[in-house]
mmCIF file of C-alpha atoms in Angstrom:
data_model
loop_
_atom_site.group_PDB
_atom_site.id
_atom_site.type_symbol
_atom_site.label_atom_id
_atom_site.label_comp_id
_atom_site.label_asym_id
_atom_site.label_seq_id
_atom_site.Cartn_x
_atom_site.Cartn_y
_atom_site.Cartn_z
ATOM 1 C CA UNK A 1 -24.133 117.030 -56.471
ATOM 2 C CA UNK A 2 -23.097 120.379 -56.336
ATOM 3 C CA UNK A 3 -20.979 120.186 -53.204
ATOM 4 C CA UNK A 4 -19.717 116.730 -53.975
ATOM 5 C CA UNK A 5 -18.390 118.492 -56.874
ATOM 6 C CA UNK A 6 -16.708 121.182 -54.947
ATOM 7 C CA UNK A 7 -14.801 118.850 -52.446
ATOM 8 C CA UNK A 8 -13.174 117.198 -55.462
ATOM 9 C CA UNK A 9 -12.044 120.027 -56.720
ATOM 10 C CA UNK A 10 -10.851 121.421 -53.758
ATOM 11 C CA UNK A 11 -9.001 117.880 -53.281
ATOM 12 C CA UNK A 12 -7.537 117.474 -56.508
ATOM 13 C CA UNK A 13 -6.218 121.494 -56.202
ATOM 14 C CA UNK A 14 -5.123 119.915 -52.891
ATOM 15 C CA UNK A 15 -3.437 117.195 -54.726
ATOM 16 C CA UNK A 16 -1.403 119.577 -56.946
ATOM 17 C CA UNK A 17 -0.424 122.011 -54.424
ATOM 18 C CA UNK A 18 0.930 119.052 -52.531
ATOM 19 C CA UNK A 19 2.816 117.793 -55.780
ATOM 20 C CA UNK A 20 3.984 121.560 -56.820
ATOM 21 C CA UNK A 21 5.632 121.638 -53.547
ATOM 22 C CA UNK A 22 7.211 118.201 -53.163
ATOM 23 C CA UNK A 23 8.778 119.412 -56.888
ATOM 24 C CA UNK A 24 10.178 122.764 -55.880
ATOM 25 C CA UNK A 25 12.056 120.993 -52.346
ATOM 26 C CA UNK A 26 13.078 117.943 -54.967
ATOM 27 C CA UNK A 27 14.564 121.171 -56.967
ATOM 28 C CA UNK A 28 15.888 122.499 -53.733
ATOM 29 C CA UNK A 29 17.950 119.381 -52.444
ATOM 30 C CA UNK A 30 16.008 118.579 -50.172
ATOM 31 C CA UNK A 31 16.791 115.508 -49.335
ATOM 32 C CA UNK A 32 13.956 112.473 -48.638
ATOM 33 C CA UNK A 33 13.304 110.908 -45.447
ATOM 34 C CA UNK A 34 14.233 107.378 -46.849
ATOM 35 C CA UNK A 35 17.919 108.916 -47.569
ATOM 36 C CA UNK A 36 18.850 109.188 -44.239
ATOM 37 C CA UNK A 37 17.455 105.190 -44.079
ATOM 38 C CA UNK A 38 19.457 104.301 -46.676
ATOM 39 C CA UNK A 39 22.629 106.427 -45.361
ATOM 40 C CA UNK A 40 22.234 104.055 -41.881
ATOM 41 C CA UNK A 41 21.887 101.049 -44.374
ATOM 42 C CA UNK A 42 24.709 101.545 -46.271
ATOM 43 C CA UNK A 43 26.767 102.348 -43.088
ATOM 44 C CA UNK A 44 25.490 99.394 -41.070
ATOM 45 C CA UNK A 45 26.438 97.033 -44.241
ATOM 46 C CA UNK A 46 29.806 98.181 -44.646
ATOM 47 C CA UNK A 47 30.647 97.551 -41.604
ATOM 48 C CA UNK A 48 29.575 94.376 -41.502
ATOM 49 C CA UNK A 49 31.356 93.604 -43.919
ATOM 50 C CA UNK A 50 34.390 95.228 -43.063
ATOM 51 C CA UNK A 51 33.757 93.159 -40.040
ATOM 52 C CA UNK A 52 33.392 89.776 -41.430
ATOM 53 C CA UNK A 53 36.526 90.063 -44.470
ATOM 54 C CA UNK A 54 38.690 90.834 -41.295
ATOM 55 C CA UNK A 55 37.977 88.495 -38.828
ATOM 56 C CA UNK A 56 38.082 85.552 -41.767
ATOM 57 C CA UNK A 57 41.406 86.935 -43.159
ATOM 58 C CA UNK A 58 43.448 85.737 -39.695
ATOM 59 C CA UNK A 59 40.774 83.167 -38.083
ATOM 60 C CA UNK A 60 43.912 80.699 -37.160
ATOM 61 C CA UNK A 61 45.576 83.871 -35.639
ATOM 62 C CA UNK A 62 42.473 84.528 -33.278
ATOM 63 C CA UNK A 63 42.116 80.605 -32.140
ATOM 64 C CA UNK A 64 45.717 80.184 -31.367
ATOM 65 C CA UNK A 65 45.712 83.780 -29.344
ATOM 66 C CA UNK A 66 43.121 82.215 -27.981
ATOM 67 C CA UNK A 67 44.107 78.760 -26.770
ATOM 68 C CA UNK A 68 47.552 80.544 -25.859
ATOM 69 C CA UNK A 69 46.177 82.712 -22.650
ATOM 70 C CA UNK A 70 44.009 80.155 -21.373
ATOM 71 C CA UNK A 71 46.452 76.950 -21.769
ATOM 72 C CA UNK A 72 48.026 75.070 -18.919
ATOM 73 C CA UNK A 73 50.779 76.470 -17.530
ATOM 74 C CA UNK A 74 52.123 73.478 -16.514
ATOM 75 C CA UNK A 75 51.721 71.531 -19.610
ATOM 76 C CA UNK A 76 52.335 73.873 -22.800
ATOM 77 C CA UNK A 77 50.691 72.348 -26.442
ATOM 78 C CA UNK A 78 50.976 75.551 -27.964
ATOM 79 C CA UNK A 79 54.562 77.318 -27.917
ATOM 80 C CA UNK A 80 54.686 80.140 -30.191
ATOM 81 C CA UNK A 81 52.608 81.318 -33.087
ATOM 82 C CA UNK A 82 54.689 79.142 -35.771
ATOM 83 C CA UNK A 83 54.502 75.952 -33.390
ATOM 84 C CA UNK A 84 51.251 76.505 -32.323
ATOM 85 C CA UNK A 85 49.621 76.675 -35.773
ATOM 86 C CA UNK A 86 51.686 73.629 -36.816
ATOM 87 C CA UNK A 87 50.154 71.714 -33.894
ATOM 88 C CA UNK A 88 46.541 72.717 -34.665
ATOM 89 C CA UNK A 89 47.308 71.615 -38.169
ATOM 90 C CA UNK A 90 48.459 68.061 -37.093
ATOM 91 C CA UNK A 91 46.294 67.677 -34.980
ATOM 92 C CA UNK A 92 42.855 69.043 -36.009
ATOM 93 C CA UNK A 93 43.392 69.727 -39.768
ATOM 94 C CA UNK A 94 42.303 72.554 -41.628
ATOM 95 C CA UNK A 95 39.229 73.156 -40.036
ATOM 96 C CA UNK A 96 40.898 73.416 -36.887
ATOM 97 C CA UNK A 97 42.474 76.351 -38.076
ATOM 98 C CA UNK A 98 38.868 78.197 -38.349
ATOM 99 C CA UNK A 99 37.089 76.584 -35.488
ATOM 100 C CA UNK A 100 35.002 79.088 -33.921
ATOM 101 C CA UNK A 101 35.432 81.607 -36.624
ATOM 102 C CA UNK A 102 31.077 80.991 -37.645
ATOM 103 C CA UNK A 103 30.461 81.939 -34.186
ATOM 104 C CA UNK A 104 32.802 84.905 -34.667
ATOM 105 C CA UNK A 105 31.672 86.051 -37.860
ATOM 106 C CA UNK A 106 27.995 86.054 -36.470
ATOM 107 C CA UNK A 107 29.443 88.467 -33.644
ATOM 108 C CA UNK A 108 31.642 90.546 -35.472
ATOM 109 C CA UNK A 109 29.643 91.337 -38.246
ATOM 110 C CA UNK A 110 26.978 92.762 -35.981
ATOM 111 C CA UNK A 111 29.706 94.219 -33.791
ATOM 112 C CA UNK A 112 31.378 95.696 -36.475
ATOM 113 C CA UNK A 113 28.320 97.331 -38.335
ATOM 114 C CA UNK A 114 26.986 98.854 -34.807
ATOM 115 C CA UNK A 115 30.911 99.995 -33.898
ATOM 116 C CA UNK A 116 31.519 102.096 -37.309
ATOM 117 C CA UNK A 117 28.153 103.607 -37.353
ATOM 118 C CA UNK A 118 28.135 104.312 -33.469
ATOM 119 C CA UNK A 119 31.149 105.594 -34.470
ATOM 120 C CA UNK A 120 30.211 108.068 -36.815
ATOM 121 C CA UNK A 121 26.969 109.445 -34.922
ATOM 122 C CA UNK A 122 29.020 110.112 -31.543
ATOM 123 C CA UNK A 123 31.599 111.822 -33.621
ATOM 124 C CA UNK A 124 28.583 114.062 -34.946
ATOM 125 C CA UNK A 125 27.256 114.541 -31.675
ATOM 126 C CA UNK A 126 31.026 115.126 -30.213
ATOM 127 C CA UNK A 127 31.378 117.519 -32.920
ATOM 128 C CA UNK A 128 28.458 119.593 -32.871
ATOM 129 C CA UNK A 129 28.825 119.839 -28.605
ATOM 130 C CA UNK A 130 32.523 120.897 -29.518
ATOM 131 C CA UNK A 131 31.637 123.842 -32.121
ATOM 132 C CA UNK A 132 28.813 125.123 -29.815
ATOM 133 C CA UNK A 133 30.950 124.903 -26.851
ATOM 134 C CA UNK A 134 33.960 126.736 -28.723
ATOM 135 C CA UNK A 135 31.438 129.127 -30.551
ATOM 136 C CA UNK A 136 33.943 128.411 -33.676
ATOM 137 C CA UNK A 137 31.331 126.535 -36.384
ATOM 138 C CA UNK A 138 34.748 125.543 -38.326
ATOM 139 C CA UNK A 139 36.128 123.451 -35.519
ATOM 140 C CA UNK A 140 37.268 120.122 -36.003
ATOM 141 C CA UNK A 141 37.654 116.596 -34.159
ATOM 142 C CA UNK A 142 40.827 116.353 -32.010
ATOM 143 C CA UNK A 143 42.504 113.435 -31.032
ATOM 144 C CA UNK A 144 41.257 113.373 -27.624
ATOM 145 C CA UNK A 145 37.831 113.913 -28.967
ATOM 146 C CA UNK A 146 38.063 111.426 -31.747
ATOM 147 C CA UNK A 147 39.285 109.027 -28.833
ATOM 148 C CA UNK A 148 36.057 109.668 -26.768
ATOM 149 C CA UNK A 149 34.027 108.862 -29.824
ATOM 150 C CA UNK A 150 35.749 105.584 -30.314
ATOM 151 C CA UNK A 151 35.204 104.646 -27.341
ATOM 152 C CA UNK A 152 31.663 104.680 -26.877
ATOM 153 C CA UNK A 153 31.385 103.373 -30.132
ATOM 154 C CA UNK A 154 33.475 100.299 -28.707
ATOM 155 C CA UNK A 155 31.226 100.198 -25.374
ATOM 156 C CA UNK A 156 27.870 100.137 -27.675
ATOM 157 C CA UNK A 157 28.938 97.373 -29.654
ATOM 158 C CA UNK A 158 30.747 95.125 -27.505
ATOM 159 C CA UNK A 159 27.783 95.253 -25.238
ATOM 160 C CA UNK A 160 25.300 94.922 -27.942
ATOM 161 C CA UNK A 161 26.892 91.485 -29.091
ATOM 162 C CA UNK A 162 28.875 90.702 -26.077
ATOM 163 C CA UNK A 163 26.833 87.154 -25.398
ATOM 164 C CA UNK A 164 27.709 85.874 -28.636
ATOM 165 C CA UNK A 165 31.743 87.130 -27.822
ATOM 166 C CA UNK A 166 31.716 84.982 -24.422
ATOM 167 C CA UNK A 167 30.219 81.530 -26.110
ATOM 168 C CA UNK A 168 32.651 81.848 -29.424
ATOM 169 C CA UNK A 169 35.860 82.051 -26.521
ATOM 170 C CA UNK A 170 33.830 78.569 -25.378
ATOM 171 C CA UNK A 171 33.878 77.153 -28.721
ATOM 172 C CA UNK A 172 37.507 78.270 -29.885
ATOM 173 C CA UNK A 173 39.058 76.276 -26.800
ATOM 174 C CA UNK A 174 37.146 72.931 -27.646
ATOM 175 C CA UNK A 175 39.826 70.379 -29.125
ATOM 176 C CA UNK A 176 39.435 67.000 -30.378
ATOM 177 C CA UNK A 177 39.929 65.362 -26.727
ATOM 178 C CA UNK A 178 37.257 67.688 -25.006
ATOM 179 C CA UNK A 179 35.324 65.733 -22.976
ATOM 180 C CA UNK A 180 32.251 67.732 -23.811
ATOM 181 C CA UNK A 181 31.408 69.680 -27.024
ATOM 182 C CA UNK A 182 29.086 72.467 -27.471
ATOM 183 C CA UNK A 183 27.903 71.585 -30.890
ATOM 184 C CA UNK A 184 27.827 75.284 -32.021
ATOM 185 C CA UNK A 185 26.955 78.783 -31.106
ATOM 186 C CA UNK A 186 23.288 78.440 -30.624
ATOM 187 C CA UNK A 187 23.696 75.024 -28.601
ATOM 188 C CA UNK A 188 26.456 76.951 -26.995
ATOM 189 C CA UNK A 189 23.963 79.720 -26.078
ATOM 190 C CA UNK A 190 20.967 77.579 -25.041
ATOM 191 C CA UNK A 191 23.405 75.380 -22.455
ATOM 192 C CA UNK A 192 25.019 78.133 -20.566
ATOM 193 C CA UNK A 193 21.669 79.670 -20.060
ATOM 194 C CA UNK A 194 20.412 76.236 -18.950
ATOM 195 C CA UNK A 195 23.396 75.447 -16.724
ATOM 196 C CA UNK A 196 24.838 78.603 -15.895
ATOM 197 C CA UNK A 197 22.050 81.078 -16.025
ATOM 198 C CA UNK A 198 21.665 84.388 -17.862
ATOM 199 C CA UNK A 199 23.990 86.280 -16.456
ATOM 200 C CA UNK A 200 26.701 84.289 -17.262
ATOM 201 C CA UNK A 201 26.289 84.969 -20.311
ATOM 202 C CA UNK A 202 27.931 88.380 -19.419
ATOM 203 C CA UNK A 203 31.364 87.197 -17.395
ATOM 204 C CA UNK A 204 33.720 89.167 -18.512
ATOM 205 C CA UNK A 205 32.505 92.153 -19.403
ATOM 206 C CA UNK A 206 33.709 94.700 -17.120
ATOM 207 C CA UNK A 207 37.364 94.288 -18.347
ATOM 208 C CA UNK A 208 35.816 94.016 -21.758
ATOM 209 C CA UNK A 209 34.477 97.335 -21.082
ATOM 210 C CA UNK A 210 37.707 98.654 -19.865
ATOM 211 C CA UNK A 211 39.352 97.808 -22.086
ATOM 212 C CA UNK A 212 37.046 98.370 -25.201
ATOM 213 C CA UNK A 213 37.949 102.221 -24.337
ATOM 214 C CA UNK A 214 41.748 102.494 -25.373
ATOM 215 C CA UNK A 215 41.631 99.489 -27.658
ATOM 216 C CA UNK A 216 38.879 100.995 -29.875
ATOM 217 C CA UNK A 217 39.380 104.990 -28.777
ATOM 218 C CA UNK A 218 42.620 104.427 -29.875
ATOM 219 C CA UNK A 219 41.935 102.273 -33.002
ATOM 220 C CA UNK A 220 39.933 105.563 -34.402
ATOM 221 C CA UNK A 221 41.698 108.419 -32.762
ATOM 222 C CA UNK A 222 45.473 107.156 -34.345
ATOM 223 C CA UNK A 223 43.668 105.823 -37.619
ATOM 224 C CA UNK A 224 41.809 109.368 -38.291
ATOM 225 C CA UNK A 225 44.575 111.366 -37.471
ATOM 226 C CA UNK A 226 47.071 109.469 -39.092
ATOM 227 C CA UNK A 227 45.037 110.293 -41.959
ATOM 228 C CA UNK A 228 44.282 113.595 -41.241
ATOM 229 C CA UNK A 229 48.263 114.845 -40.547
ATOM 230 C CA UNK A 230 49.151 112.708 -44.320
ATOM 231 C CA UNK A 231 46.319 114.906 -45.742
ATOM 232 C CA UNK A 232 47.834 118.382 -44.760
ATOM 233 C CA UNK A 233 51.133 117.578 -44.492
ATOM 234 C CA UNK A 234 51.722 115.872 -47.701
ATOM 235 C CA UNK A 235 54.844 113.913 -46.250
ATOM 236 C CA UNK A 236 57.162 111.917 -49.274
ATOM 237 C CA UNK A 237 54.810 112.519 -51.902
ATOM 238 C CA UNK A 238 51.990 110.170 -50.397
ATOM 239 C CA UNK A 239 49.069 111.801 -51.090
ATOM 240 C CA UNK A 240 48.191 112.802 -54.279
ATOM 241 C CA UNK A 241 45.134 115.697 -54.627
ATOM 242 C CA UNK A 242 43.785 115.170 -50.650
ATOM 243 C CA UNK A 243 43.544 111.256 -51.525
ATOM 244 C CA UNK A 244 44.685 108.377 -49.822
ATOM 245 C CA UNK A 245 45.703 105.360 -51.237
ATOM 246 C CA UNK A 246 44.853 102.076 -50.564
ATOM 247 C CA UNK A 247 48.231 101.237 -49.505
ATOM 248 C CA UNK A 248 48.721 104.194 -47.093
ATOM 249 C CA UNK A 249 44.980 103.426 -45.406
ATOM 250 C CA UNK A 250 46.305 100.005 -44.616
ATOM 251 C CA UNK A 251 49.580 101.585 -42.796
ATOM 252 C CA UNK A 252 47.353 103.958 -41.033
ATOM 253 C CA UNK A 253 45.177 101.201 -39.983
ATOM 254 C CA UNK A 254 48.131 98.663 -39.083
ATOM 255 C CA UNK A 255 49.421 101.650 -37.101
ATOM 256 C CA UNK A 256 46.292 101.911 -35.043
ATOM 257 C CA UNK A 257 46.012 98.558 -34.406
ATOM 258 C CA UNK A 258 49.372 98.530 -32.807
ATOM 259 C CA UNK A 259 48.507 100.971 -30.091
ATOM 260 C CA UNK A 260 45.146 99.925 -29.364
ATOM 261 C CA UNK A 261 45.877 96.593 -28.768
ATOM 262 C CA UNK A 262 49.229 97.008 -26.838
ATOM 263 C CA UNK A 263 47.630 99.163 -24.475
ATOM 264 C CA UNK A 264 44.505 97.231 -23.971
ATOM 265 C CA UNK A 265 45.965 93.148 -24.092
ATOM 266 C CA UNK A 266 45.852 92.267 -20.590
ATOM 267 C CA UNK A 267 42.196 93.255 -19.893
ATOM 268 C CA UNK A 268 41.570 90.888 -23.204
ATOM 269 C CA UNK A 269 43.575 87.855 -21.683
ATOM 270 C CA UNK A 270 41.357 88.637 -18.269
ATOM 271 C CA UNK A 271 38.503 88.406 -19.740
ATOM 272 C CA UNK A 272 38.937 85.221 -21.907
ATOM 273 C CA UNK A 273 39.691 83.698 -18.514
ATOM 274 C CA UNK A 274 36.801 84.924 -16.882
ATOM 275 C CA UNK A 275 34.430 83.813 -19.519
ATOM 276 C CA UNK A 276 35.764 79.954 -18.256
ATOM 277 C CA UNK A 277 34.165 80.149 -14.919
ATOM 278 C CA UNK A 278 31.466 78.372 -14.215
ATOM 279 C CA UNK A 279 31.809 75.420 -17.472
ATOM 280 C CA UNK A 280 32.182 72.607 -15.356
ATOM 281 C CA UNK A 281 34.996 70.777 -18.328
ATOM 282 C CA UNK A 282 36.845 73.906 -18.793
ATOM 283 C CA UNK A 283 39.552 72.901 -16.246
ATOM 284 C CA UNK A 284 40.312 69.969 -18.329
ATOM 285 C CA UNK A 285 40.692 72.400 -21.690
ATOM 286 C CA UNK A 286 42.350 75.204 -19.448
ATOM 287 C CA UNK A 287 44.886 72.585 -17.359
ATOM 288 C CA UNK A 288 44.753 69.246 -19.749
ATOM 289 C CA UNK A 289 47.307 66.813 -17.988
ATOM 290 C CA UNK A 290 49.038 69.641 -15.981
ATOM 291 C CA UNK A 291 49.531 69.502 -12.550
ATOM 292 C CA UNK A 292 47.024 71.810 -11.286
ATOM 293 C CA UNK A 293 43.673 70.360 -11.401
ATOM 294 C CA UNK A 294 42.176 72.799 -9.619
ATOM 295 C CA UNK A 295 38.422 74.580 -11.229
ATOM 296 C CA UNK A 296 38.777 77.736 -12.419
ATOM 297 C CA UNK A 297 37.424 80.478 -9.620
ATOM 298 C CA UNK A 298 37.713 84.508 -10.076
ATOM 299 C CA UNK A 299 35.493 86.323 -7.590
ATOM 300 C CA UNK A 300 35.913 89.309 -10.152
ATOM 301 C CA UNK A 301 38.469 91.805 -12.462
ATOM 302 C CA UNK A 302 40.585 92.502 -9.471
ATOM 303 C CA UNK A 303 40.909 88.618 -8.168
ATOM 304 C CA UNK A 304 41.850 86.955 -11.973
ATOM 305 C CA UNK A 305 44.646 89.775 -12.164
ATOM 306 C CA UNK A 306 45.749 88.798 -8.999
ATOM 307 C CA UNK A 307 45.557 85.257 -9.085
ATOM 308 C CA UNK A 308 46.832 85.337 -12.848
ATOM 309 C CA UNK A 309 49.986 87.130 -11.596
ATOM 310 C CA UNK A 310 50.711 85.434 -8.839
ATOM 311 C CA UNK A 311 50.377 81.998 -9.880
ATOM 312 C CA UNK A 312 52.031 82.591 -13.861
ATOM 313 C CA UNK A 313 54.132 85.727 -13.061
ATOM 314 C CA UNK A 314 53.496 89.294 -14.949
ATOM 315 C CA UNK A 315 54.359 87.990 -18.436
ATOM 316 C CA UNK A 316 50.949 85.717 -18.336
ATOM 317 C CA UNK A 317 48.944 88.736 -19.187
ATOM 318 C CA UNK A 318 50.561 89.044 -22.464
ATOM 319 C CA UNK A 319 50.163 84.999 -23.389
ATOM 320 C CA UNK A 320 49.398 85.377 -27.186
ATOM 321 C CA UNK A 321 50.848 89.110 -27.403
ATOM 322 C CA UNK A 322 52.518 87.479 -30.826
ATOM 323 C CA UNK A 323 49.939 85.828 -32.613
ATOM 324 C CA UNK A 324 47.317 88.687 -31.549
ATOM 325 C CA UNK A 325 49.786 91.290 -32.983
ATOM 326 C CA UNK A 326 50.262 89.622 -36.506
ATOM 327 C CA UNK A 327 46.608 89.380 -36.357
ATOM 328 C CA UNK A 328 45.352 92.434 -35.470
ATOM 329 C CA UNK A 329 47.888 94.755 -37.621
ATOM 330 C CA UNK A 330 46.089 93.159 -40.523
ATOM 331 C CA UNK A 331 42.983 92.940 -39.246
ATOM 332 C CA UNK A 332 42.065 96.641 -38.163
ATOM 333 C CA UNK A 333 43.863 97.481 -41.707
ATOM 334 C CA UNK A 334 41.538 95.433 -43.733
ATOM 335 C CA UNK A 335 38.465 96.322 -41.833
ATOM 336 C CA UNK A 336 38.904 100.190 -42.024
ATOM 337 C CA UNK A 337 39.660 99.952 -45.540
ATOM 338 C CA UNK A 338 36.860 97.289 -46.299
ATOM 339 C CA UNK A 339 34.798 99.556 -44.736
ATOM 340 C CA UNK A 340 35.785 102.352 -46.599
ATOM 341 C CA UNK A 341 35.953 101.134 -50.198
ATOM 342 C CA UNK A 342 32.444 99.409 -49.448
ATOM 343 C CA UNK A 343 31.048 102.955 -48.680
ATOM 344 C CA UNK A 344 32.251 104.155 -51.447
ATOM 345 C CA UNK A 345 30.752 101.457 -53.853
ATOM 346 C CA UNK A 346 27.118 101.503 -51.958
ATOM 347 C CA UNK A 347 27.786 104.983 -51.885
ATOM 348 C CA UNK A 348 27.658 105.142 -56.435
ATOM 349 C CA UNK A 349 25.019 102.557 -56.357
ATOM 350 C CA UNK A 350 22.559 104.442 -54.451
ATOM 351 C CA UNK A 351 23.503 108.050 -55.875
ATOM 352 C CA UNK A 352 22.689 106.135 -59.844
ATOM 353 C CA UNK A 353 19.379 104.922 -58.583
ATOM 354 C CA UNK A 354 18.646 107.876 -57.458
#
């Protein structure tokens, strides 16, 4: 009895020394393991979120880019972004307008959360390589740096969700007169595996990756420093006390979306053409009542380029340049904002429950 008596006092002192020193690091700041959790959480949600409000906001802008670099040369439906969302309109109705844009919004959402919060870890891991390196623990992100962090952030993501990317181009094509429908994304999915095997699921992707680089390097390289130069600069009396408004975050982020996509457009219009090889009625989406009847065939990168210029002529890589640039100017504006603002708000949640 005597002994049995010892051990429990010896476990509840055991108890208390445990509690007296998860107190005293609670006094310290120290902060829990389930905060760093709920600091991936919170990131992860906003940018889904970001993600989704962005993609939604210009849906008919994304199909008609879209339907624009893979149409018929020979027999043009869609001429122009005005025109072309007319015709949609006429002929498909509203819904026509955001046809695909499910599919999308289950990619991008994912995409989005993985590419802000890839994002932010590489630029800690960039950063911390960069102060050891320099030996200067007050260094900062450059813009070459902030690039490189962007970019693998873009590479992670795109490959992370880069099935669901190649089946929603599948989808957004499909008109009215299609002489076969995928259904949706996950009878989509199920019938390129079944017809076209698994790694078809993946055509595409090395322009994607390509071109994921500048498009997305540049997207956070020109969007943080933008922000950055307005911060210490203090140009016409646009930032007041080291904050941004809303208003200037959206012109930093329509600026960024300018570049990125300018530079990286052809290597998008490659691979939307790419991801058509192989679906046995795309040449009747791709040429409808053209001339050229002719299946679709790219050996690889190098052979669509080539057969892409020579058959269409240089412009051809740009097909949908307009559309694509009204969309994406508000797009990457809304999302880095979105993402921003929803921070913030998850951020005051979580610091009032705690």
């Amino acid at each position: 009895m005597a002994s049995e008596d010892v051990k429990t006092s010896e476990s509840a002192v055991t108890t208390i020394v445990n509690l007296a020193e998860e107190a005293k690091l609670a006094r310290e700041g120290v902060k829990a393991p389930s905060y760093a959790v709920l600091s991936i959480c919170k990131s992860l949600v906003a940018g889904g979120v970001a993600g989704g409000v962005s993609r939604t906001a210009v849906a008919p802008l994304e199909r008609l880019k879209i339907l624009l670099q893979v149409q018929n040369p020979h027999n043009i439906k869609y001429n122009g972004t005005i025109q072309g969302l007319k015709y949609i309109w006429r002929t498909e109705g509203f819904r026509g307008l955001f046809k695909g844009n499910g599919t999308n919004c289950a990619r991008i959402v994912p995409n989005s959360a993985v590419k802000f919060f890839s994002y932010e870890e590489a630029s800690k891991g960039i950063l911390w390589l960069y102060r050891q390196q320099t030996g200067n623990e007050d260094a900062q992100l450059t813009p070459l740096l902030r690039l490189g962090a962007g970019a693998c952030a873009g590479i992670i993501a795109m490959s992370a969700t880069y099935p669901m990317d190649m089946v929603r181009g599948r989808l957004t094509v499909q008109t009215v007169n299609s002489p076969y429908q995928y259904r949706g994304m996950f009878h989509a999915l199920s019938t390129v595996l079944r017809e076209e095997g698994p790694r078809a699921l993946y055509k595409g992707w090395l322009p994607s990756v390509i071109g994921v680089i500048p498009y997305v390097g540049l997207n956070f390289a020109v969007y943080e420093s933008l922000k950055d130069w307005l911060v210490k600069t203090k140009p016409f009396g646009l930032v007041q006390d080291s904050d941004l408004s809303v208003t200037t975050r959206l012109a930093c982020g329509a600026a960024a979306g300018t570049v990125g996509q300018t530079v990286a457009y052809p290597l998008d219009v490659i691979r939307r053409r790419m991801q058509m090889v192989g679906w046995k009625d795309a040449a009747s989406i791709v040429t409808g009542d053209g001339r050229s009847k002719v299946p679709l065939e790219y050996s690889g990168m190098i052979d669509a380029f080539r057969k892409t210029v020579r058959y269409e002529g240089f412009g051809a890589l740009y097909k949908g340049l307009v559309p694509n640039s009204v969309k994406v100017v508000p797009s990457i504006a809304i999302a880095f904002v979105t993402y921003e603002v929803v921070k913030d708000i998850l951020g005051v949640e979580i610091r009032i429950s705690d």
